Amino acid sequence: MARRLPHHKLLRRDGLWRITNFRYLVKSGCDLEPNVGREDLRIQVVIGRVVQAGDRTETKDFETIPVPIGDFPLLRRNRLLRDGDLLYEQYELDEVSDVSVTLDLSPENLKLFHRFDTVNSEPIFKSTKHSSKEDSNSLFVGIGHGGDPYGIVTSCVDIFSFFYANSTFLAQLALSEAILKPEMSVYDSDKSVTTGPNQKIWLKEGVPSKDARYLAMLLFDDYALKTAQSIYLHRGPKSLQAKSWAIRATPPIKGKVKFKLKGRYYGNRLVVTEILKCDWTPPFDHLEWERDKRSRTATYGAANPETARKLLDIEPPEKISDEPGDRRTTPSELKQDYLGQRFPRLKAVPLKRSCRPEPKDRTGIRYARETVPTEEATTSSGGSGPRKRRGEVREPEGALLETSQEQRELENPQFEEKDSATNQCVSSALLLFHAHNNNIAWVDFLNPGFAKATLSSDKKIIPLCLLPSAIGEKKSAWLYSNESKSRQRVALIARVEFRGEVRFVFELEKRMAQNISTALVWREPHSEIKNSKLAELLLLIANPTSSTERKLSMITNNLQWGRCKHKTLRGTDFKRAEEFLNRLFDTTALQDEDECD
């Protein structure tokens, strides 16, 4: 049975429907929310009823529904709905395939055009049976590829969705006047560090810290900021009074970048139906955040030790509405896995709150955790009448860590290609890197909350993990690569797509002269594994005494795991990477616990 997301009241229709298209931005007609000044903008969502036609399905009875722009990160193209309940599944289009391709996003290689524009009396891409005259003002971007200035075609709405709408807050920010002067309402430019490998963003009150990576991506780079601002400025004086207008958006990054796209070929041109992944490397490898208001520490728990402080767990909403939201409420978060998979290198950047003094008075403090159910939430900004709890759509995120001074000193050891001769973790990382660059497989290097190590290769930074210096108070020997416990072990975690399968690869630096194998973990059918579970698995794999606990964890979470012994590989980078992947994916699941290497 399909897993269900919340019920969307605006999209409630009987039966099975799918999201087929996104058209124009429209104003809701509601008053601005007091003291906020943001318009309550809507995006026109086109849905169609899915019906059975013989042995196949088709879509008919199309409707266009304005939905709050804050819902946009939730409204994936071709997502299915049943009786208003959003489903995780997408409608499968005919002749659509996943394509990995390196694109040149230099401004001179991008061409903006309207849906039915022609070149030499020929349409840039042909109409389909679902094409409508209502789309005539929709804007698209042609990306030069393979000698064709329109070799890759994608809509501006999809560009906006992928690059600028990765949370409710980000989508609303990019379409508000606040984007023109972000230092006034988003971050303090004087207290932030906006250049170099270690950057810091000092957030204004009310700005979600969980969006810090994307904010640094869009606000700290001049080109990215101007590109983001152009989305709002494109409306122009007339459009500020207009009832509807097309989104005009181009990518906030430039140069050659690898993408994973879903699309359909029309001749030699690929028309993109969804942008899935971008291999962009951020110019920073560590990001801290801070804000002006911190909880005071002088009276921390001292007033009444017997009074427990409440820790509220706000549950995801059962329903999404378009009624006005109350900004005073803690938002109810609706997390979407696919949002967290869009920029794997950006997500691999550790995000931590700045080091702060330890509270002086912690004695006697008690906490009581309280779960708060949410029947209904909204991302709408305006309107009058009874207000609902605010809703926030965003990617899943692990706990945000704080940086201690000791941890800073241990973080970020640097490795180079030459280290592959003595470090199996570096060697395996390079093989996976070559596989990714040569389009043999799609590889995402992950760091689910560990201190960071980095590997430099071909002007690219590959993120690695550094095992903790202790578990609790115990500095176990297996956390270190040497006998004196002065060097923590480096580890690799990578998500690899190859031969239509997904496996997670774990590689550890050797402990002294100990031989180790590459560990593989996967699910059947192939699906994702949460970051918190990956972090737990790495420690279970690294710990030589945890075989019983590891086996229990695999069974409990319906995971398969295997081990691939190392072998000397010869030939070109391409040949060695290909052989390495074949060996990894030919590895069968262990039936019984086997601790011998």
Coordinates of C-alpha atoms in Angstrom, one line a residue:
M1 CA 0.0 0.0 0.0
A2 CA 1.3 3.5 -0.9
R3 CA 2.8 5.5 1.9
R4 CA 0.9 8.7 2.5
L5 CA 1.8 12.4 3.0
P6 CA -0.7 14.9 4.4
H7 CA -4.0 15.7 2.9
H8 CA -3.9 18.8 0.8
K9 CA -7.2 20.6 1.1
L10 CA -6.8 22.8 -2.0
L11 CA -6.0 19.8 -4.2
R12 CA -8.8 17.6 -2.9
R13 CA -10.5 15.7 -5.7
D14 CA -12.1 12.3 -5.7
G15 CA -10.0 9.5 -7.1
L16 CA -6.4 9.4 -8.4
W17 CA -4.9 12.5 -9.8
R18 CA -1.4 13.7 -10.7
I19 CA 0.5 17.0 -10.8
T20 CA 1.1 17.6 -14.5
N21 CA 2.4 21.1 -14.7
F22 CA 3.2 24.4 -13.0
R23 CA 2.2 27.7 -14.7
Y24 CA 2.2 31.2 -13.4
L25 CA 2.5 33.1 -10.2
V26 CA -0.6 34.8 -9.0
K27 CA -1.6 37.1 -6.1
S28 CA -4.0 35.6 -3.6
G29 CA -5.8 38.9 -3.1
C30 CA -5.3 38.6 0.7
D31 CA -3.9 41.4 2.8
L32 CA -0.3 41.3 3.7
E33 CA 0.5 39.7 7.1
P34 CA 1.2 42.5 9.6
N35 CA 4.9 43.4 10.2
V36 CA 6.0 40.9 7.5
G37 CA 5.3 42.7 4.3
R38 CA 5.4 39.6 2.1
E39 CA 2.8 39.0 -0.6
D40 CA 0.7 35.9 -0.3
L41 CA 1.8 34.5 -3.7
R42 CA 0.4 31.4 -5.3
I43 CA 1.7 29.1 -7.9
Q44 CA -0.7 27.7 -10.4
V45 CA -0.7 23.9 -10.1
V46 CA -2.2 21.9 -13.0
I47 CA -3.6 18.5 -12.0
G48 CA -5.2 15.8 -14.1
R49 CA -7.3 12.8 -13.3
V50 CA -5.6 9.4 -13.9
V51 CA -7.9 7.0 -15.7
Q52 CA -7.5 3.5 -17.0
A53 CA -7.6 3.2 -20.8
G54 CA -7.3 -0.5 -21.8
D55 CA -3.9 -1.8 -20.7
R56 CA -2.5 1.6 -19.9
T57 CA -3.4 4.8 -18.0
E58 CA -3.9 8.3 -19.3
T59 CA -4.6 11.7 -17.8
K60 CA -7.7 13.8 -18.5
D61 CA -10.0 16.5 -16.9
F62 CA -7.3 19.0 -16.2
E63 CA -7.7 21.7 -13.5
T64 CA -5.6 24.7 -12.6
I65 CA -5.4 25.5 -8.9
P66 CA -3.5 28.4 -7.2
V67 CA -1.6 27.0 -4.2
P68 CA 0.6 29.0 -1.7
I69 CA 4.2 29.3 -2.9
G70 CA 5.3 27.9 0.4
D71 CA 3.8 24.5 -0.6
F72 CA 6.0 24.4 -3.7
P73 CA 8.8 22.2 -2.3
L74 CA 6.1 19.6 -1.6
L75 CA 4.6 19.6 -5.1
R76 CA 6.8 17.5 -7.1
R77 CA 6.0 17.2 -10.8
N78 CA 4.1 14.0 -11.6
R79 CA 3.4 13.4 -7.9
L80 CA 0.2 11.4 -7.4
L81 CA -2.7 12.3 -5.2
R82 CA -5.6 10.1 -4.1
D83 CA -8.7 11.9 -2.7
G84 CA -6.5 14.8 -1.8
D85 CA -3.8 12.7 0.0
L86 CA -0.4 13.4 -1.4
L87 CA 1.5 10.1 -2.3
Y88 CA 5.2 9.5 -2.4
E89 CA 4.8 7.8 -5.8
Q90 CA 5.1 9.6 -9.1
Y91 CA 3.2 8.9 -12.3
E92 CA 5.5 7.0 -14.8
L93 CA 5.6 8.8 -18.1
D94 CA 6.3 6.9 -21.3
E95 CA 9.7 7.2 -23.0
V96 CA 11.2 9.1 -20.0
S97 CA 14.7 8.1 -18.8
D98 CA 17.3 9.2 -16.3
V99 CA 20.3 10.9 -17.9
S100 CA 23.6 11.9 -16.3
V101 CA 25.2 14.7 -18.2
T102 CA 27.8 17.5 -17.7
L103 CA 26.3 20.9 -18.6
D104 CA 28.0 24.2 -19.2
L105 CA 26.0 26.8 -17.3
S106 CA 28.0 29.8 -18.4
P107 CA 25.5 32.7 -19.0
E108 CA 26.5 32.9 -22.7
N109 CA 25.5 29.2 -23.1
L110 CA 21.9 29.8 -21.8
K111 CA 19.0 31.0 -24.0
L112 CA 15.6 32.1 -22.6
F113 CA 12.5 31.5 -24.7
H114 CA 8.8 31.1 -24.5
R115 CA 7.0 27.8 -24.8
F116 CA 6.0 28.1 -28.5
D117 CA 8.9 30.1 -29.8
T118 CA 10.5 28.9 -33.1
V119 CA 13.9 29.0 -34.7
N120 CA 14.0 29.0 -38.5
S121 CA 10.2 28.5 -38.5
E122 CA 10.6 25.2 -36.5
P123 CA 9.4 24.9 -32.9
I124 CA 12.3 24.6 -30.4
F125 CA 10.4 21.6 -29.0
K126 CA 7.3 20.1 -30.3
S127 CA 3.8 20.4 -28.8
T128 CA 2.3 17.3 -27.1
K129 CA -1.3 16.2 -26.7
H130 CA -1.4 18.0 -23.4
S131 CA 0.1 21.3 -24.7
S132 CA -2.2 24.3 -24.0
K133 CA -2.3 27.9 -25.3
E134 CA -2.4 28.9 -21.6
D135 CA 1.4 27.9 -21.5
S136 CA 2.3 30.4 -24.2
N137 CA 3.9 32.9 -21.8
S138 CA 5.8 30.2 -19.8
L139 CA 9.5 30.7 -19.9
F140 CA 12.1 28.0 -20.7
V141 CA 15.9 27.8 -20.8
G142 CA 17.9 26.2 -23.6
I143 CA 21.3 25.0 -22.6
G144 CA 23.9 24.5 -25.3
H145 CA 25.0 20.9 -25.6
G146 CA 26.4 18.7 -28.3
G147 CA 26.6 21.7 -30.7
D148 CA 22.9 22.5 -30.4
P149 CA 22.2 25.8 -28.5
Y150 CA 18.9 24.1 -27.3
G151 CA 20.4 20.7 -26.7
I152 CA 18.9 20.6 -23.2
V153 CA 15.6 22.3 -22.5
T154 CA 14.1 22.9 -19.1
S155 CA 11.4 25.2 -17.8
C156 CA 12.2 28.2 -15.6
V157 CA 9.7 26.9 -13.1
D158 CA 11.7 23.7 -12.7
I159 CA 14.9 25.7 -12.3
F160 CA 13.3 27.8 -9.6
S161 CA 12.0 24.6 -7.9
F162 CA 15.4 22.9 -7.9
F163 CA 17.7 25.8 -7.1
Y164 CA 15.7 28.3 -5.1
A165 CA 12.7 26.4 -3.5
N166 CA 14.4 23.8 -1.3
S167 CA 12.3 24.8 1.7
T168 CA 9.2 26.9 2.4
F169 CA 11.3 29.8 3.7
L170 CA 13.7 29.8 0.7
A171 CA 10.8 29.7 -1.9
Q172 CA 9.2 32.7 -0.2
L173 CA 12.4 34.6 0.2
A174 CA 13.4 34.3 -3.5
L175 CA 10.0 35.9 -4.5
S176 CA 10.0 38.7 -1.9
E177 CA 11.6 42.1 -1.8
A178 CA 13.8 40.9 1.0
I179 CA 16.1 39.2 -1.5
L180 CA 17.2 42.6 -2.8
K181 CA 18.8 43.5 0.5
P182 CA 19.3 40.2 2.4
E183 CA 21.7 41.9 4.8
M184 CA 18.8 43.8 6.2
S185 CA 16.4 40.9 7.0
V186 CA 18.3 37.6 6.5
Y187 CA 21.8 37.8 7.8
D188 CA 24.3 40.2 9.4
S189 CA 27.0 40.8 6.8
D190 CA 29.4 42.4 9.3
K191 CA 29.4 39.4 11.6
S192 CA 29.5 36.8 8.8
V193 CA 32.5 35.3 7.1
T194 CA 31.6 35.0 3.4
T195 CA 34.9 33.9 1.8
G196 CA 37.4 31.2 2.3
P197 CA 37.0 27.5 3.1
N198 CA 35.6 28.1 6.6
Q199 CA 32.5 30.4 6.3
K200 CA 30.0 31.7 8.8
I201 CA 26.5 33.1 8.5
W202 CA 25.1 35.3 11.3
L203 CA 21.3 34.9 10.9
K204 CA 18.7 37.4 11.7
E205 CA 15.9 36.5 14.1
G206 CA 13.3 34.2 12.6
V207 CA 15.6 32.9 9.8
P208 CA 15.8 29.0 10.0
S209 CA 19.3 27.8 10.7
K210 CA 18.5 24.6 8.8
D211 CA 18.5 26.7 5.6
A212 CA 22.0 28.0 6.3
R213 CA 23.8 26.0 3.6
Y214 CA 21.4 27.2 0.8
L215 CA 21.6 30.8 2.1
A216 CA 25.4 30.7 1.9
M217 CA 25.1 29.3 -1.6
L218 CA 22.8 32.0 -2.8
L219 CA 23.8 35.1 -0.8
F220 CA 27.6 34.8 -0.4
D221 CA 28.4 34.6 -4.1
D222 CA 27.9 37.8 -6.2
Y223 CA 26.8 35.9 -9.3
A224 CA 24.4 33.7 -7.4
L225 CA 22.9 36.7 -5.5
K226 CA 22.3 38.7 -8.7
T227 CA 20.7 35.7 -10.4
A228 CA 18.4 35.1 -7.4
Q229 CA 17.5 38.8 -7.3
S230 CA 16.7 38.8 -11.0
I231 CA 13.7 36.5 -10.3
Y232 CA 12.1 39.2 -8.3
L233 CA 13.3 42.1 -10.5
H234 CA 12.0 40.4 -13.7
R235 CA 8.5 41.3 -12.7
G236 CA 9.2 45.0 -13.3
P237 CA 7.0 47.9 -12.4
K238 CA 4.0 46.6 -14.5
S239 CA 4.3 43.1 -13.2
L240 CA 4.1 44.4 -9.6
Q241 CA 0.6 45.4 -10.5
A242 CA -0.1 42.3 -12.6
K243 CA -2.5 39.6 -11.5
S244 CA -0.2 36.8 -12.9
W245 CA 3.3 36.5 -14.4
A246 CA 5.7 33.8 -15.5
I247 CA 8.7 32.8 -13.3
R248 CA 12.0 33.8 -15.0
A249 CA 14.8 31.9 -13.4
T250 CA 18.3 30.7 -14.4
P251 CA 20.8 28.6 -12.4
P252 CA 22.7 30.5 -9.7
I253 CA 25.9 28.7 -10.6
K254 CA 28.0 28.8 -13.7
G255 CA 30.6 26.7 -15.5
K256 CA 30.6 23.0 -16.1
V257 CA 28.6 20.9 -13.7
K258 CA 27.4 17.3 -13.7
F259 CA 23.6 16.8 -13.4
K260 CA 21.2 13.8 -13.2
L261 CA 18.1 14.6 -15.1
K262 CA 14.8 12.9 -15.9
G263 CA 13.6 13.7 -19.4
R264 CA 12.3 12.8 -22.8
Y265 CA 14.2 13.1 -26.1
Y266 CA 12.6 14.9 -29.1
G267 CA 15.1 14.1 -31.8
N268 CA 18.5 14.9 -30.3
R269 CA 17.1 17.4 -27.8
L270 CA 16.4 16.4 -24.2
V271 CA 13.3 18.1 -22.7
V272 CA 13.7 17.8 -18.9
T273 CA 10.7 16.7 -16.9
E274 CA 12.6 16.9 -13.6
I275 CA 16.1 17.9 -12.3
L276 CA 17.1 15.3 -9.9
K277 CA 20.7 16.0 -8.8
C278 CA 23.5 18.5 -9.2
D279 CA 27.1 17.7 -8.5
W280 CA 28.1 21.4 -7.7
T281 CA 31.0 21.8 -5.3
P282 CA 30.5 24.6 -2.9
P283 CA 33.4 27.1 -2.4
F284 CA 33.4 26.4 1.3
D285 CA 34.1 23.1 3.2
H286 CA 32.9 24.1 6.6
L287 CA 29.9 26.3 7.6
E288 CA 29.0 27.7 11.0
W289 CA 25.9 29.7 11.9
E290 CA 25.0 32.0 14.8
R291 CA 22.3 34.5 15.6
D292 CA 21.9 37.5 17.9
K293 CA 19.5 35.9 20.3
R294 CA 20.7 33.0 22.5
S295 CA 19.0 31.6 25.6
R296 CA 20.5 33.4 28.6
T297 CA 22.8 31.2 30.7
A298 CA 23.0 33.3 33.9
T299 CA 19.8 31.9 35.3
Y300 CA 20.0 28.6 33.5
G301 CA 17.7 26.3 35.6
A302 CA 18.4 28.3 38.8
A303 CA 14.9 29.9 39.3
N304 CA 13.1 26.7 40.2
P305 CA 15.0 23.4 39.8
E306 CA 11.8 21.4 40.3
T307 CA 10.1 23.0 37.3
A308 CA 10.8 21.0 34.2
R309 CA 11.4 22.8 30.9
K310 CA 9.3 21.6 28.0
L311 CA 10.9 20.3 24.9
L312 CA 8.2 20.3 22.2
D313 CA 8.2 17.7 19.4
I314 CA 5.8 19.2 16.8
E315 CA 4.4 16.4 14.7
P316 CA 4.0 16.8 10.9
P317 CA 0.6 18.0 9.9
E318 CA -2.3 15.7 8.9
K319 CA -3.6 18.4 6.6
I320 CA -2.3 21.3 4.5
S321 CA -4.6 24.3 4.1
D322 CA -4.3 27.8 2.7
E323 CA -5.7 29.6 5.7
P324 CA -3.4 32.3 7.3
G325 CA -0.5 31.1 9.3
D326 CA 0.5 32.3 12.8
R327 CA 4.2 33.3 12.7
R328 CA 4.3 33.1 16.5
T329 CA 3.9 29.3 16.5
T330 CA 6.7 26.8 16.2
P331 CA 6.3 25.4 12.6
S332 CA 5.2 21.9 11.9
E333 CA 7.9 20.5 9.6
L334 CA 7.1 18.2 6.6
K335 CA 10.4 16.6 5.5
Q336 CA 11.0 15.4 1.9
D337 CA 13.8 13.0 1.2
Y338 CA 14.2 14.1 -2.4
L339 CA 15.0 17.7 -1.4
G340 CA 18.0 16.4 0.6
Q341 CA 19.3 14.5 -2.4
R342 CA 19.5 17.4 -4.8
F343 CA 23.0 18.8 -3.8
P344 CA 24.9 16.0 -2.2
R345 CA 28.2 17.9 -2.1
L346 CA 26.5 20.9 -0.4
K347 CA 24.7 18.7 2.1
A348 CA 28.1 17.0 2.9
V349 CA 29.4 20.3 4.2
P350 CA 29.3 20.2 8.0
L351 CA 26.8 22.7 9.5
K352 CA 27.4 23.6 13.1
R353 CA 26.5 26.4 15.5
S354 CA 29.5 28.5 16.7
C355 CA 31.3 27.6 19.8
R356 CA 29.8 29.2 22.9
P357 CA 30.7 29.4 26.6
E358 CA 29.4 26.6 28.7
P359 CA 26.4 27.6 30.9
K360 CA 27.5 28.2 34.4
D361 CA 24.4 26.8 36.2
R362 CA 23.1 23.5 34.9
T363 CA 22.4 21.9 38.2
G364 CA 18.9 20.9 38.9
I365 CA 17.6 21.4 35.4
R366 CA 14.9 18.9 34.2
Y367 CA 13.3 18.6 30.8
A368 CA 9.9 17.2 29.9
R369 CA 9.5 16.2 26.3
E370 CA 6.0 16.8 25.0
T371 CA 4.6 15.6 21.6
V372 CA 2.3 18.1 20.0
P373 CA 0.0 16.7 17.3
T374 CA -0.7 19.0 14.3
E375 CA -4.1 18.5 12.7
E376 CA -3.6 21.3 10.2
A377 CA -0.8 23.6 9.1
T378 CA -0.4 26.3 6.4
T379 CA 2.4 28.0 4.5
S380 CA 0.2 30.9 3.5
S381 CA 1.4 34.4 4.4
G382 CA -1.7 36.6 4.2
G383 CA -5.4 36.6 4.9
S384 CA -7.6 37.2 7.9
G385 CA -9.5 35.0 10.3
P386 CA -8.5 32.2 12.6
R387 CA -4.8 31.4 12.1
K388 CA -3.2 27.9 11.8
R389 CA 0.1 26.6 12.9
R390 CA 2.8 27.5 10.4
G391 CA 4.0 24.7 8.1
E392 CA 7.6 24.3 6.8
V393 CA 8.5 21.9 3.9
R394 CA 12.2 21.1 3.9
E395 CA 14.8 18.3 3.5
P396 CA 15.5 15.9 6.4
E397 CA 18.3 17.1 8.6
G398 CA 20.3 15.5 11.4
A399 CA 21.0 17.2 14.6
L400 CA 22.9 20.5 14.2
L401 CA 26.2 20.1 16.0
E402 CA 28.1 22.6 18.0
T403 CA 31.8 23.1 17.4
S404 CA 34.0 22.7 20.5
Q405 CA 37.5 24.1 20.4
E406 CA 39.0 20.6 20.8
Q407 CA 36.9 19.3 17.9
R408 CA 38.0 22.2 15.7
E409 CA 41.7 21.2 16.2
L410 CA 40.9 17.6 15.2
E411 CA 38.8 18.4 12.2
N412 CA 39.6 18.5 8.5
P413 CA 42.8 16.6 7.9
Q414 CA 43.8 17.0 4.3
F415 CA 44.6 14.1 1.9
E416 CA 45.9 14.0 -1.6
E417 CA 46.0 11.4 -4.4
K418 CA 49.5 10.3 -3.5
D419 CA 48.1 9.0 -0.1
S420 CA 46.2 6.3 -2.0
A421 CA 49.4 4.1 -1.9
T422 CA 49.2 3.8 1.9
N423 CA 45.5 4.6 2.7
Q424 CA 42.8 2.2 1.4
C425 CA 40.1 4.7 2.3
V426 CA 41.7 7.3 -0.1
S427 CA 42.3 4.6 -2.8
S428 CA 38.6 3.5 -2.8
A429 CA 37.4 7.2 -2.7
L430 CA 39.5 7.9 -5.9
L431 CA 38.1 4.9 -7.7
L432 CA 34.5 6.0 -6.9
F433 CA 35.4 9.5 -7.9
H434 CA 36.7 8.3 -11.3
A435 CA 33.5 6.2 -11.7
H436 CA 31.4 9.2 -11.2
N437 CA 33.4 11.5 -13.5
N438 CA 33.4 8.9 -16.3
N439 CA 29.6 8.4 -16.0
I440 CA 30.0 4.8 -15.0
A441 CA 27.9 5.3 -11.9
W442 CA 26.4 8.1 -9.9
V443 CA 28.3 8.5 -6.6
D444 CA 27.4 10.7 -3.7
F445 CA 30.1 11.1 -0.9
L446 CA 28.3 11.4 2.4
N447 CA 29.1 12.6 5.9
P448 CA 26.2 12.1 8.3
G449 CA 27.4 14.3 11.1
F450 CA 31.0 13.2 11.7
A451 CA 34.0 15.6 11.9
K452 CA 35.3 16.2 8.4
A453 CA 38.4 15.1 6.4
T454 CA 38.9 16.0 2.8
L455 CA 40.6 14.5 -0.2
S456 CA 41.7 16.8 -3.1
S457 CA 41.6 15.4 -6.6
D458 CA 41.5 17.2 -9.9
K459 CA 40.6 20.5 -8.2
K460 CA 37.7 18.8 -6.6
I461 CA 37.2 18.2 -2.9
I462 CA 35.9 14.7 -1.8
P463 CA 34.4 14.7 1.7
L464 CA 35.5 11.9 4.0
C465 CA 34.5 11.2 7.7
L466 CA 36.7 11.3 10.8
L467 CA 35.7 8.8 13.5
P468 CA 35.1 10.4 16.9
S469 CA 37.9 10.6 19.4
A470 CA 35.7 8.8 22.0
I471 CA 32.4 7.1 22.4
G472 CA 31.0 8.6 25.6
E473 CA 34.0 8.9 27.8
K474 CA 35.9 5.9 26.3
K475 CA 38.7 6.4 23.8
S476 CA 38.5 3.0 22.2
A477 CA 41.5 1.8 20.3
W478 CA 39.4 1.0 17.1
L479 CA 38.6 4.7 16.7
Y480 CA 42.3 5.4 15.9
S481 CA 44.7 4.3 13.2
N482 CA 47.8 4.2 15.4
E483 CA 48.7 2.5 18.7
S484 CA 49.3 5.8 20.6
K485 CA 45.7 7.0 19.8
S486 CA 46.9 10.3 18.4
R487 CA 45.3 9.9 14.9
Q488 CA 41.6 9.2 14.4
R489 CA 40.6 6.8 11.6
V490 CA 39.3 8.2 8.3
A491 CA 36.3 6.6 6.8
L492 CA 34.4 6.8 3.5
I493 CA 30.6 6.6 3.1
A494 CA 29.3 6.7 -0.4
R495 CA 25.9 6.2 -2.0
V496 CA 26.4 4.5 -5.4
E497 CA 23.9 4.0 -8.2
F498 CA 25.1 1.3 -10.6
R499 CA 23.4 -1.2 -12.9
G500 CA 20.0 0.0 -11.7
E501 CA 20.8 -0.7 -8.0
V502 CA 21.7 1.4 -5.0
R503 CA 24.3 0.3 -2.5
F504 CA 26.1 2.2 0.3
V505 CA 29.8 1.7 0.4
F506 CA 31.8 1.9 3.7
E507 CA 35.6 2.0 3.6
L508 CA 37.8 2.5 6.7
E509 CA 41.4 3.4 7.1
K510 CA 43.4 0.5 8.3
R511 CA 44.2 0.2 12.0
M512 CA 48.0 -0.3 12.1
A513 CA 48.6 -3.5 10.1
Q514 CA 45.1 -4.8 10.3
N515 CA 43.6 -5.9 6.9
I516 CA 40.0 -4.9 6.3
S517 CA 37.4 -5.3 3.6
T518 CA 35.1 -2.9 1.9
A519 CA 31.6 -3.1 3.5
L520 CA 28.4 -2.8 1.5
V521 CA 24.9 -2.2 2.8
W522 CA 21.7 -2.1 0.8
R523 CA 18.0 -2.7 0.9
E524 CA 15.9 -4.9 -1.5
P525 CA 13.9 -3.4 -3.1
H526 CA 16.6 -0.7 -3.4
S527 CA 15.7 2.4 -1.3
E528 CA 17.3 5.1 0.7
I529 CA 18.9 4.8 4.2
K530 CA 18.6 7.8 6.6
N531 CA 21.8 9.7 7.6
S532 CA 21.3 8.8 11.3
K533 CA 21.3 5.1 10.4
L534 CA 24.4 5.5 8.2
A535 CA 26.2 7.1 11.0
E536 CA 25.2 4.2 13.3
L537 CA 26.3 1.6 10.7
L538 CA 29.7 3.2 10.2
L539 CA 30.5 2.8 14.0
L540 CA 29.1 -0.7 14.0
I541 CA 31.2 -1.7 11.0
A542 CA 34.4 -0.1 12.5
N543 CA 34.0 -1.7 15.9
P544 CA 35.4 -5.2 15.8
T545 CA 33.5 -6.3 18.9
S546 CA 30.0 -5.3 17.7
S547 CA 29.1 -8.3 15.5
T548 CA 26.0 -9.2 17.5
E549 CA 24.7 -5.6 17.6
R550 CA 25.5 -5.2 13.9
K551 CA 23.6 -8.3 12.9
L552 CA 20.6 -7.2 15.0
S553 CA 20.7 -3.7 13.4
M554 CA 20.7 -5.2 9.9
I555 CA 17.8 -7.5 10.6
T556 CA 15.7 -4.9 12.5
N557 CA 16.1 -2.4 9.6
N558 CA 15.6 -4.9 6.8
L559 CA 19.1 -4.3 5.5
Q560 CA 21.5 -6.6 3.5
W561 CA 25.2 -6.3 4.0
G562 CA 28.2 -7.8 2.3
R563 CA 32.0 -7.6 2.3
C564 CA 34.3 -7.2 -0.7
K565 CA 38.0 -8.1 -0.2
H566 CA 40.5 -5.8 -1.7
K567 CA 42.3 -6.7 -4.9
T568 CA 45.1 -5.0 -6.9
L569 CA 43.4 -3.3 -9.9
R570 CA 45.4 -2.5 -13.1
G571 CA 44.8 -0.4 -16.2
T572 CA 43.4 3.1 -16.8
D573 CA 41.4 5.0 -14.3
F574 CA 38.2 4.0 -16.2
K575 CA 39.1 0.3 -16.3
R576 CA 40.0 0.2 -12.6
A577 CA 36.9 2.1 -11.5
E578 CA 34.6 -0.1 -13.7
E579 CA 36.2 -3.3 -12.3
F580 CA 35.9 -2.0 -8.7
L581 CA 32.2 -1.3 -9.2
N582 CA 31.5 -4.7 -10.7
R583 CA 33.2 -6.4 -7.8
L584 CA 31.2 -4.3 -5.3
F585 CA 27.9 -5.0 -6.9
D586 CA 28.6 -8.7 -7.6
T587 CA 29.2 -9.1 -3.8
T588 CA 26.4 -11.2 -2.3
A589 CA 24.7 -10.6 1.1
L590 CA 26.2 -12.4 4.1
Q591 CA 23.9 -15.1 5.4
D592 CA 25.8 -15.6 8.7
E593 CA 28.0 -13.3 10.6
D594 CA 31.6 -13.7 9.3
E595 CA 34.3 -11.7 11.0
C596 CA 37.2 -13.2 9.1
D597 CA 38.8 -11.0 6.4

